[in-house]
Amino acid sequence: MAKNLLIVESPAKAKTIEGYLGKDFTVKSSYGHIRDLVKSDDAIDVLNNFKQNYEVPTDKKQVVSELKKLAKEADIVWLASDEDREGEAISWHLFETLGLKDATTKRIVFHEITKPAILKAIETPRKIDYNLVNAQQARRVLDRLVGFELSPVLWKKVKPSLSAGRVQSVAVRLIVDREREINKFKSEAAFKIVAIFGKGRDAFKAELSERYAKQEDAEKFLQDCLGADFDVKSLETRPAKRSPAAPFTTSTLQQEASRKLGYSVSRTMQVAQKLYEAGHITYMRTDSVNLSDTALNAAANEIVSAYGDKYHQQRIYKTKSASAQEAHEAIRPTYFDKHSIQGDSSEVRLYDLIWKRAIASQMSEAQFEKTTAKISISTRKEDLVANGEVMKFDGFLKVYLESSDDEEDNLSDGENAMLPPLTKGQRLALQEMSATERFSRPPARYTEASLVKKLEELGIGRPSTYAPTISTVQNRGYVVKEEREGKQRAFRVLTLKGDKITKEEKIENTGAERGKLFPTDIGAVVNDFLVQHFNDIVDFNFTASVEKQFDEIAQGLKEWTDMLHSFYTPFHKEVESTTQTATKATGERDLGVHPESGKKMSVRIGRYGPFVQVGENATDEEPEKPLYASLRTGQSIETITLEEALELFKLPKKVGFFEDKDMTVAIGKFGPYIRHNGAFVSLPKGIDPLDVTEEQAIELIIDKRKRDAEKLIKTFDEDPTMKVLNGRWGPYIEFDKLNVKIPKDKDPLTLTYEECKALADATPKDAKKGRFGKTAAAAKPAAKKAPAKKKAVAKKK
């Protein structure tokens, strides 16, 4: 048996490290956390200084059992979990759960998985840093308290099965606030003047800095330019430089991978994790832009070797954020001479991005010559301005150019790749001049990456929390990431060419969104409820101050239980008060009155989502029940108009006959559908239920029948309700409201009725229909705990 047991977090990392160490070392993985707070009411004893009650999950018991056995046999146990707070907490959990002893336990950290880094870490071990552990414990306990105490309030006051979280709720607020900014925004039109001078290769553009709000003013400008002389009034040429961006942090990697590669934040982190564990890059959770001396020297050697001395310029970057965590390095390749790697396409592309960014950060500035020409107009006092730029030395741009979220906004019609040779006083020939109507744009909706950037700017969250936060708000239905089609908008163009001015109206598509984050109605209602009753939880400054306190705990400057007491005491009082006094939140909004019945129309959130209601709820005096209609995809309770709401009540509607039966279009809980002869056919995305024709409906019904026929493998005369079907995850048996898994050694085509019945009988009868009857059955007990009171996480005495 090896004398040393080294424990890391992941099996991939264990495999890489095992190759670097000799036969005296056994390297094993803990597969992440090996224990967590219990799910029951006594997880945290708030009356006993927030004492935690941990348990080893069922899926980790075998891992823990194996590690305990190996630890007892080893002379020394090396805890080598990641070098951040989360990793330190994992080491502490291992120490406690495996029953390790200080004398025979060593803690090591490394930010890259290379042989020199591993051997150096083993030469310089340390003890577990309990300041880091306490900082992580404080975050874990506080987030559990917030989630466990706020969620029951939301179940009671908004809707069942909701949840809230300290950082996720702030992220939702940012998205809700931005959506409301956009909804309130009033676009203003103005005419932009652009002139084209010269011909062929010598043609260039110049722009008027002023814009005209009125068409007549723009037209007057063009009229004044009829027959005018255009001269080069002044020429200014000046040198300009551009410096490279710093190496990647977690946040900037997520942003740039989104812009350049189209990766979601969570995908970027998953791929980066693989690269790190394979030894290709340094640790991927960091807010430092620092590079080690070893890295600086390696980058210098590679740049000089590949591009020459003049391309190298050593740069020392400083982390701007005062709240930066432990002194990690920036994200960089472990070996700068390794320009590319083997792997799947996502790993290859992300590595390429990291390598280029790190190399470029140590390269020379790009040098340009910028020319600005002012062009006078003999009939006007204003000048047109043309800008040109010529690159004199590419420097770091030979390797890498950082992208921007606002690249489109930075473009100007007066920008030219370069200007033709010009001299002061030169007379210019006008080719054409246009006045184009342009509209001001609202603030941009957040992408995943720009939301990370905003959270970082506000000091909310840390490198390890960005991806989980953004995944959580989407998984819980508060935010959706989707594409939305734009709307067509007319704009006017006036063109001066030769001796006449022409006018035309053109059409453009505006407001199209791709991969943007939109708040859902329930997300907005929950946000408003939290802002009203728990303002601290969603207050940006307060949430940032909590993060700073975690940092102070990590530095040993603050006692973690004191911090929790100062937060929890007022928060718990707010929970009790809100539970007793707050009214139910539905986001209800009056739309007006129905034009025919004169009844009130309103919109709000209900148990099954947002809906419009016509009339008041039934009473003894007014027994007539109101009418209801669900909102359609893309509609919101905050923006739907009376006219749009009235359209919803045109459904259900008959669209024709097929096989002597009515075809009816309607909208249900799961979206729009066609009902025909007792069967339901969902409408594909992009088809408006109000526009469905008889021909389309018939085509969709026939297509559904064809797909259903292909789905059916076998039926039985003994009981027609028992079917063998082809499903998303392979063949299965459908019977008695159950989906029954078929063993791999059974051929679905040859199954007998008796065999199917036996498999169905072996499935628990209380399991509801789901994938093999598992999902709903597992979820049922949790649902019964919904009414949990405020002491859901406090041990009673």
Short mmCIF file of C-alpha atoms in Angstrom, two decimals, residues 318-696:
data_model
loop_
_atom_site.label_atom_id
_atom_site.label_comp_id
_atom_site.label_asym_id
_atom_site.label_seq_id
_atom_site.Cartn_x
_atom_site.Cartn_y
_atom_site.Cartn_z
CA LYS A 318 -2.92 44.98 -11.39
CA THR A 319 -6.30 43.70 -10.26
CA LYS A 320 -8.55 46.75 -9.95
CA SER A 321 -11.12 45.19 -7.66
CA ALA A 322 -10.34 45.73 -3.98
CA SER A 323 -12.45 42.68 -3.21
CA ALA A 324 -10.33 40.29 -5.27
CA GLN A 325 -10.05 36.94 -3.55
CA GLU A 326 -6.92 34.90 -2.87
CA ALA A 327 -3.81 35.76 -4.87
CA HIS A 328 -4.42 33.53 -7.87
CA GLU A 329 -2.92 33.98 -11.28
CA ALA A 330 -4.96 35.03 -14.26
CA ILE A 331 -6.24 32.26 -16.53
CA ARG A 332 -3.42 31.33 -18.90
CA PRO A 333 -2.00 28.32 -20.75
CA THR A 334 0.27 26.21 -18.58
CA TYR A 335 2.75 25.98 -21.47
CA PHE A 336 2.99 29.02 -23.75
CA ASP A 337 4.86 27.06 -26.42
CA LYS A 338 1.76 24.87 -26.81
CA HIS A 339 -0.18 26.87 -29.41
CA SER A 340 -3.02 24.34 -29.71
CA ILE A 341 -4.28 21.19 -28.02
CA GLN A 342 -6.01 17.94 -28.88
CA GLY A 343 -9.62 17.66 -27.71
CA ASP A 344 -13.18 18.25 -28.79
CA SER A 345 -13.94 21.40 -30.77
CA SER A 346 -15.17 23.41 -27.78
CA GLU A 347 -11.96 22.67 -25.82
CA VAL A 348 -9.77 23.51 -28.81
CA ARG A 349 -11.56 26.81 -29.43
CA LEU A 350 -11.57 27.94 -25.80
CA TYR A 351 -7.90 27.04 -25.35
CA ASP A 352 -7.07 29.02 -28.50
CA LEU A 353 -8.89 32.04 -27.03
CA ILE A 354 -7.04 31.76 -23.69
CA TRP A 355 -3.64 31.28 -25.36
CA LYS A 356 -4.09 34.27 -27.68
CA ARG A 357 -5.33 36.55 -24.89
CA ALA A 358 -2.45 35.64 -22.55
CA ILE A 359 0.22 35.95 -25.28
CA ALA A 360 -1.22 39.27 -26.54
CA SER A 361 -1.12 40.71 -23.01
CA GLN A 362 2.71 40.59 -23.18
CA MET A 363 3.05 42.04 -26.67
CA SER A 364 3.81 45.54 -27.97
CA GLU A 365 1.21 48.22 -28.56
CA ALA A 366 -0.37 48.49 -31.98
CA GLN A 367 0.57 51.80 -33.62
CA PHE A 368 -1.64 53.79 -35.96
CA GLU A 369 -1.69 57.04 -37.84
CA LYS A 370 -5.05 58.75 -37.51
CA THR A 371 -6.13 61.43 -39.96
CA THR A 372 -9.05 63.80 -39.50
CA ALA A 373 -10.16 65.93 -42.43
CA LYS A 374 -12.62 68.81 -42.02
CA ILE A 375 -14.49 69.69 -45.20
CA SER A 376 -16.05 73.11 -45.63
CA ILE A 377 -19.31 73.76 -47.49
CA SER A 378 -19.45 77.06 -49.38
CA THR A 379 -23.17 77.50 -48.67
CA ARG A 380 -23.21 76.43 -44.99
CA LYS A 381 -21.27 77.28 -41.86
CA GLU A 382 -21.06 73.63 -40.72
CA ASP A 383 -18.17 71.31 -41.62
CA LEU A 384 -18.26 67.67 -42.64
CA VAL A 385 -15.72 65.43 -40.92
CA ALA A 386 -13.92 62.39 -42.35
CA ASN A 387 -11.74 60.10 -40.26
CA GLY A 388 -9.21 57.61 -41.49
CA GLU A 389 -6.80 55.26 -39.77
CA VAL A 390 -3.68 53.56 -41.08
CA MET A 391 -1.91 50.83 -39.08
CA LYS A 392 1.84 51.42 -38.86
CA PHE A 393 2.70 48.45 -36.61
CA ASP A 394 0.31 45.64 -35.73
CA GLY A 395 1.90 44.68 -32.38
CA PHE A 396 -0.47 42.55 -30.28
CA LEU A 397 -3.11 42.72 -33.02
CA LYS A 398 -1.03 40.14 -34.87
CA VAL A 399 -2.48 37.68 -32.37
CA TYR A 400 -5.66 38.97 -30.77
CA LEU A 401 -8.32 41.70 -30.76
CA GLU A 402 -10.78 41.98 -27.88
CA SER A 403 -14.47 42.08 -28.80
CA SER A 404 -17.04 44.53 -27.50
CA ASP A 405 -20.69 44.18 -26.53
CA ASP A 406 -21.38 47.50 -28.26
CA GLU A 407 -19.44 47.17 -31.48
CA GLU A 408 -22.40 48.27 -33.62
CA ASP A 409 -22.82 51.45 -31.58
CA ASN A 410 -19.15 52.35 -32.08
CA LEU A 411 -19.35 52.39 -35.85
CA SER A 412 -19.69 55.74 -37.61
CA ASP A 413 -20.49 56.40 -41.24
CA GLY A 414 -17.65 58.92 -41.21
CA GLU A 415 -15.08 56.22 -40.38
CA ASN A 416 -12.90 54.99 -43.24
CA ALA A 417 -10.29 52.26 -43.31
CA MET A 418 -8.02 54.94 -44.71
CA LEU A 419 -8.35 58.26 -46.50
CA PRO A 420 -6.96 58.94 -49.99
CA PRO A 421 -4.13 61.47 -50.27
CA LEU A 422 -5.61 64.89 -49.43
CA THR A 423 -4.17 68.42 -49.24
CA LYS A 424 -5.43 71.48 -47.43
CA GLY A 425 -7.53 73.65 -49.75
CA GLN A 426 -8.19 70.77 -52.16
CA ARG A 427 -11.51 71.00 -53.98
CA LEU A 428 -13.56 67.79 -53.65
CA ALA A 429 -16.12 66.31 -56.01
CA LEU A 430 -19.37 65.29 -54.29
CA GLN A 431 -20.62 61.94 -55.49
CA GLU A 432 -23.78 61.94 -53.37
CA MET A 433 -25.13 63.07 -50.01
CA SER A 434 -27.87 61.43 -47.99
CA ALA A 435 -29.98 62.33 -44.98
CA THR A 436 -31.11 59.06 -43.36
CA GLU A 437 -33.64 58.85 -40.56
CA ARG A 438 -32.16 57.04 -37.56
CA PHE A 439 -33.82 56.17 -34.26
CA SER A 440 -32.41 56.28 -30.74
CA ARG A 441 -32.17 52.88 -29.13
CA PRO A 442 -33.12 51.76 -25.63
CA PRO A 443 -30.55 50.23 -23.26
CA ALA A 444 -29.53 46.76 -24.42
CA ARG A 445 -30.98 43.72 -22.71
CA TYR A 446 -28.49 41.65 -20.78
CA THR A 447 -26.77 38.64 -22.25
CA GLU A 448 -25.41 36.08 -19.81
CA ALA A 449 -21.95 37.59 -20.27
CA SER A 450 -22.98 41.24 -19.85
CA LEU A 451 -24.95 40.28 -16.73
CA VAL A 452 -21.78 38.74 -15.28
CA LYS A 453 -19.96 41.98 -16.10
CA LYS A 454 -22.62 44.03 -14.31
CA LEU A 455 -22.61 41.78 -11.23
CA GLU A 456 -18.84 42.08 -11.08
CA GLU A 457 -19.00 45.88 -11.40
CA LEU A 458 -21.46 46.00 -8.50
CA GLY A 459 -19.26 43.73 -6.38
CA ILE A 460 -21.93 41.04 -6.24
CA GLY A 461 -20.94 37.40 -6.43
CA ARG A 462 -17.49 35.97 -6.99
CA PRO A 463 -15.80 33.90 -9.76
CA SER A 464 -17.27 30.67 -8.42
CA THR A 465 -20.85 32.03 -8.24
CA TYR A 466 -21.46 33.72 -11.62
CA ALA A 467 -22.30 30.60 -13.65
CA PRO A 468 -24.48 28.91 -10.95
CA THR A 469 -26.39 32.16 -10.38
CA ILE A 470 -27.24 32.61 -14.06
CA SER A 471 -28.23 28.96 -14.43
CA THR A 472 -30.42 29.14 -11.31
CA VAL A 473 -32.50 32.16 -12.37
CA GLN A 474 -33.26 30.40 -15.67
CA ASN A 475 -33.92 26.98 -14.15
CA ARG A 476 -36.40 28.50 -11.69
CA GLY A 477 -38.37 30.20 -14.44
CA TYR A 478 -37.66 33.80 -13.40
CA VAL A 479 -35.66 34.55 -16.53
CA VAL A 480 -35.64 33.11 -20.04
CA LYS A 481 -32.87 33.27 -22.61
CA GLU A 482 -34.36 33.33 -26.06
CA GLU A 483 -34.50 34.82 -29.50
CA ARG A 484 -37.25 37.24 -30.44
CA GLU A 485 -38.16 38.46 -33.87
CA GLY A 486 -37.95 42.17 -34.54
CA LYS A 487 -40.63 44.41 -35.96
CA GLN A 488 -40.59 46.16 -39.27
CA ARG A 489 -40.21 49.92 -39.12
CA ALA A 490 -40.31 52.49 -41.89
CA PHE A 491 -37.60 55.12 -42.17
CA ARG A 492 -37.06 57.98 -44.59
CA VAL A 493 -34.04 58.65 -46.80
CA LEU A 494 -33.36 61.86 -48.69
CA THR A 495 -30.61 61.65 -51.32
CA LEU A 496 -28.83 64.46 -53.16
CA LYS A 497 -27.22 63.23 -56.36
CA GLY A 498 -26.31 65.41 -59.32
CA ASP A 499 -28.69 68.33 -59.34
CA LYS A 500 -31.73 66.78 -57.69
CA ILE A 501 -32.97 65.48 -54.35
CA THR A 502 -34.99 62.26 -54.18
CA LYS A 503 -37.11 61.00 -51.28
CA GLU A 504 -37.96 57.40 -50.48
CA GLU A 505 -39.31 55.34 -47.62
CA LYS A 506 -37.49 52.14 -46.70
CA ILE A 507 -38.23 49.32 -44.30
CA GLU A 508 -35.87 47.96 -41.66
CA ASN A 509 -36.17 45.22 -39.06
CA THR A 510 -35.70 46.52 -35.54
CA GLY A 511 -35.72 45.04 -32.06
CA ALA A 512 -34.63 41.52 -33.03
CA GLU A 513 -32.92 39.83 -30.08
CA ARG A 514 -30.64 36.82 -29.97
CA GLY A 515 -29.56 35.07 -26.79
CA LYS A 516 -30.85 37.87 -24.54
CA LEU A 517 -32.25 37.51 -21.03
CA PHE A 518 -35.92 38.41 -20.52
CA PRO A 519 -37.75 38.41 -17.18
CA THR A 520 -40.84 36.22 -17.01
CA ASP A 521 -44.04 37.51 -15.47
CA ILE A 522 -43.52 35.43 -12.36
CA GLY A 523 -39.94 36.70 -12.15
CA ALA A 524 -41.19 40.30 -12.19
CA VAL A 525 -43.91 39.65 -9.58
CA VAL A 526 -41.46 37.89 -7.23
CA ASN A 527 -38.96 40.71 -7.72
CA ASP A 528 -41.54 43.37 -6.84
CA PHE A 529 -42.60 41.43 -3.76
CA LEU A 530 -39.01 41.17 -2.54
CA VAL A 531 -38.30 44.84 -3.26
CA GLN A 532 -41.37 45.81 -1.24
CA HIS A 533 -40.89 43.51 1.73
CA PHE A 534 -37.22 42.43 1.74
CA ASN A 535 -35.44 45.36 0.16
CA ASP A 536 -32.05 44.48 1.67
CA ILE A 537 -32.07 41.11 -0.07
CA VAL A 538 -32.29 42.73 -3.51
CA ASP A 539 -30.43 45.96 -2.70
CA PHE A 540 -27.24 46.17 -4.77
CA ASN A 541 -25.16 48.00 -2.16
CA PHE A 542 -26.31 45.76 0.68
CA THR A 543 -25.57 42.58 -1.28
CA ALA A 544 -22.12 43.92 -2.23
CA SER A 545 -21.42 44.77 1.44
CA VAL A 546 -22.24 41.18 2.40
CA GLU A 547 -19.67 39.98 -0.15
CA LYS A 548 -17.09 42.33 1.40
CA GLN A 549 -17.83 40.85 4.79
CA PHE A 550 -17.16 37.37 3.41
CA ASP A 551 -13.81 38.72 2.17
CA GLU A 552 -13.05 40.11 5.64
CA ILE A 553 -13.83 36.72 7.19
CA ALA A 554 -11.47 35.08 4.67
CA GLN A 555 -8.74 37.50 5.74
CA GLY A 556 -9.31 36.80 9.44
CA LEU A 557 -10.62 40.32 10.07
CA LYS A 558 -14.17 39.37 11.05
CA GLU A 559 -15.82 36.63 13.12
CA TRP A 560 -18.15 34.70 10.84
CA THR A 561 -20.88 34.02 13.42
CA ASP A 562 -21.00 37.73 14.36
CA MET A 563 -21.58 38.54 10.71
CA LEU A 564 -24.41 35.98 10.50
CA HIS A 565 -26.09 37.31 13.67
CA SER A 566 -26.01 40.89 12.32
CA PHE A 567 -27.69 39.70 9.10
CA TYR A 568 -30.08 37.07 10.39
CA THR A 569 -31.73 38.87 13.34
CA PRO A 570 -33.32 41.73 11.32
CA PHE A 571 -33.96 39.43 8.35
CA HIS A 572 -35.85 36.90 10.47
CA LYS A 573 -38.04 39.68 11.92
CA GLU A 574 -38.88 40.79 8.37
CA VAL A 575 -39.88 37.23 7.50
CA GLU A 576 -42.23 37.00 10.50
CA SER A 577 -43.75 40.42 9.86
CA THR A 578 -44.25 39.83 6.12
CA THR A 579 -45.83 36.42 6.70
CA GLN A 580 -48.42 38.03 8.98
CA THR A 581 -49.12 41.31 7.19
CA ALA A 582 -48.32 41.11 3.47
CA THR A 583 -51.12 40.74 0.96
CA LYS A 584 -50.95 38.22 -1.88
CA ALA A 585 -48.95 39.43 -4.89
CA THR A 586 -50.34 38.73 -8.35
CA GLY A 587 -49.03 41.65 -10.41
CA GLU A 588 -52.65 42.48 -11.28
CA ARG A 589 -53.16 45.34 -13.74
CA ASP A 590 -56.42 46.83 -15.01
CA LEU A 591 -56.68 46.94 -18.79
CA GLY A 592 -60.00 48.75 -19.14
CA VAL A 593 -63.50 47.54 -19.95
CA HIS A 594 -64.76 45.06 -22.52
CA PRO A 595 -66.24 47.12 -25.40
CA GLU A 596 -69.32 44.89 -25.74
CA SER A 597 -70.13 43.70 -22.22
CA GLY A 598 -68.77 46.72 -20.35
CA LYS A 599 -67.13 44.39 -17.85
CA LYS A 600 -63.76 45.11 -16.27
CA MET A 601 -60.74 43.47 -17.91
CA SER A 602 -57.59 42.75 -15.94
CA VAL A 603 -54.42 40.68 -16.21
CA ARG A 604 -52.46 38.90 -13.48
CA ILE A 605 -50.45 35.83 -12.48
CA GLY A 606 -52.41 32.71 -11.57
CA ARG A 607 -51.55 29.22 -10.43
CA TYR A 608 -50.87 28.13 -14.01
CA GLY A 609 -49.32 31.32 -15.32
CA PRO A 610 -50.41 34.76 -16.56
CA PHE A 611 -53.99 35.26 -17.78
CA VAL A 612 -56.56 37.88 -18.70
CA GLN A 613 -59.91 37.99 -16.88
CA VAL A 614 -63.15 39.54 -18.11
CA GLY A 615 -65.56 40.35 -15.28
CA GLU A 616 -65.33 40.12 -11.50
CA ASN A 617 -65.15 36.90 -9.52
CA ALA A 618 -68.57 35.31 -9.01
CA THR A 619 -70.56 36.33 -5.89
CA ASP A 620 -74.09 35.71 -4.61
CA GLU A 621 -75.13 39.06 -6.08
CA GLU A 622 -73.26 38.46 -9.36
CA PRO A 623 -73.22 34.67 -9.92
CA GLU A 624 -71.98 34.84 -13.51
CA LYS A 625 -68.47 33.47 -13.73
CA PRO A 626 -65.76 35.60 -15.40
CA LEU A 627 -64.06 34.60 -18.64
CA TYR A 628 -60.38 33.68 -18.70
CA ALA A 629 -57.69 33.51 -21.39
CA SER A 630 -54.02 32.60 -21.02
CA LEU A 631 -51.41 34.96 -22.40
CA ARG A 632 -49.54 33.87 -25.51
CA THR A 633 -45.78 33.35 -25.81
CA GLY A 634 -43.97 36.68 -25.83
CA GLN A 635 -46.83 38.54 -24.09
CA SER A 636 -46.37 40.03 -20.63
CA ILE A 637 -48.78 41.20 -17.94
CA GLU A 638 -46.83 44.49 -17.83
CA THR A 639 -47.11 45.36 -21.51
CA ILE A 640 -50.21 43.63 -22.92
CA THR A 641 -52.77 46.15 -24.19
CA LEU A 642 -56.56 46.01 -24.06
CA GLU A 643 -56.65 45.37 -27.82
CA GLU A 644 -54.19 42.47 -27.54
CA ALA A 645 -56.15 41.03 -24.61
CA LEU A 646 -59.40 41.13 -26.60
CA GLU A 647 -57.71 39.11 -29.34
CA LEU A 648 -57.14 36.28 -26.85
CA PHE A 649 -60.89 35.78 -26.47
CA LYS A 650 -61.27 35.03 -30.15
CA LEU A 651 -60.00 31.60 -29.19
CA PRO A 652 -61.03 28.84 -29.21
CA LYS A 653 -62.20 29.17 -32.79
CA LYS A 654 -63.21 26.70 -35.47
CA VAL A 655 -60.90 26.61 -38.48
CA GLY A 656 -62.75 24.04 -40.59
CA PHE A 657 -63.75 20.37 -40.89
CA PHE A 658 -61.71 17.23 -41.38
CA GLU A 659 -63.19 13.74 -41.64
CA ASP A 660 -66.60 15.21 -40.73
CA LYS A 661 -65.27 16.58 -37.44
CA ASP A 662 -64.62 20.16 -36.30
CA MET A 663 -61.05 21.43 -36.03
CA THR A 664 -60.73 23.97 -33.21
CA VAL A 665 -57.73 26.15 -32.37
CA ALA A 666 -57.20 27.10 -28.73
CA ILE A 667 -54.49 27.98 -26.21
CA GLY A 668 -53.92 25.74 -23.21
CA LYS A 669 -51.51 25.36 -20.34
CA PHE A 670 -48.80 24.11 -22.68
CA GLY A 671 -49.38 26.58 -25.50
CA PRO A 672 -51.57 26.75 -28.64
CA TYR A 673 -53.07 23.58 -30.09
CA ILE A 674 -55.63 22.15 -32.52
CA ARG A 675 -58.38 19.91 -31.12
CA HIS A 676 -59.89 17.34 -33.49
CA ASN A 677 -61.98 14.27 -32.70
CA GLY A 678 -60.73 14.17 -29.09
CA ALA A 679 -57.05 14.47 -30.10
CA PHE A 680 -54.77 17.45 -29.44
CA VAL A 681 -52.07 18.66 -31.85
CA SER A 682 -49.61 21.30 -30.64
CA LEU A 683 -48.99 24.24 -32.95
CA PRO A 684 -45.32 24.60 -33.97
CA LYS A 685 -43.43 27.68 -32.80
CA GLY A 686 -43.91 30.61 -35.15
CA ILE A 687 -47.50 29.80 -36.17
CA ASP A 688 -50.00 32.30 -34.78
CA PRO A 689 -53.11 30.43 -33.55
CA LEU A 690 -55.34 33.20 -34.88
CA ASP A 691 -53.89 32.80 -38.38
CA VAL A 692 -54.16 29.00 -38.74
CA THR A 693 -55.91 27.97 -41.96
CA GLU A 694 -57.97 24.83 -42.60
CA GLU A 695 -55.21 23.47 -44.86
CA GLN A 696 -52.52 24.02 -42.22
#
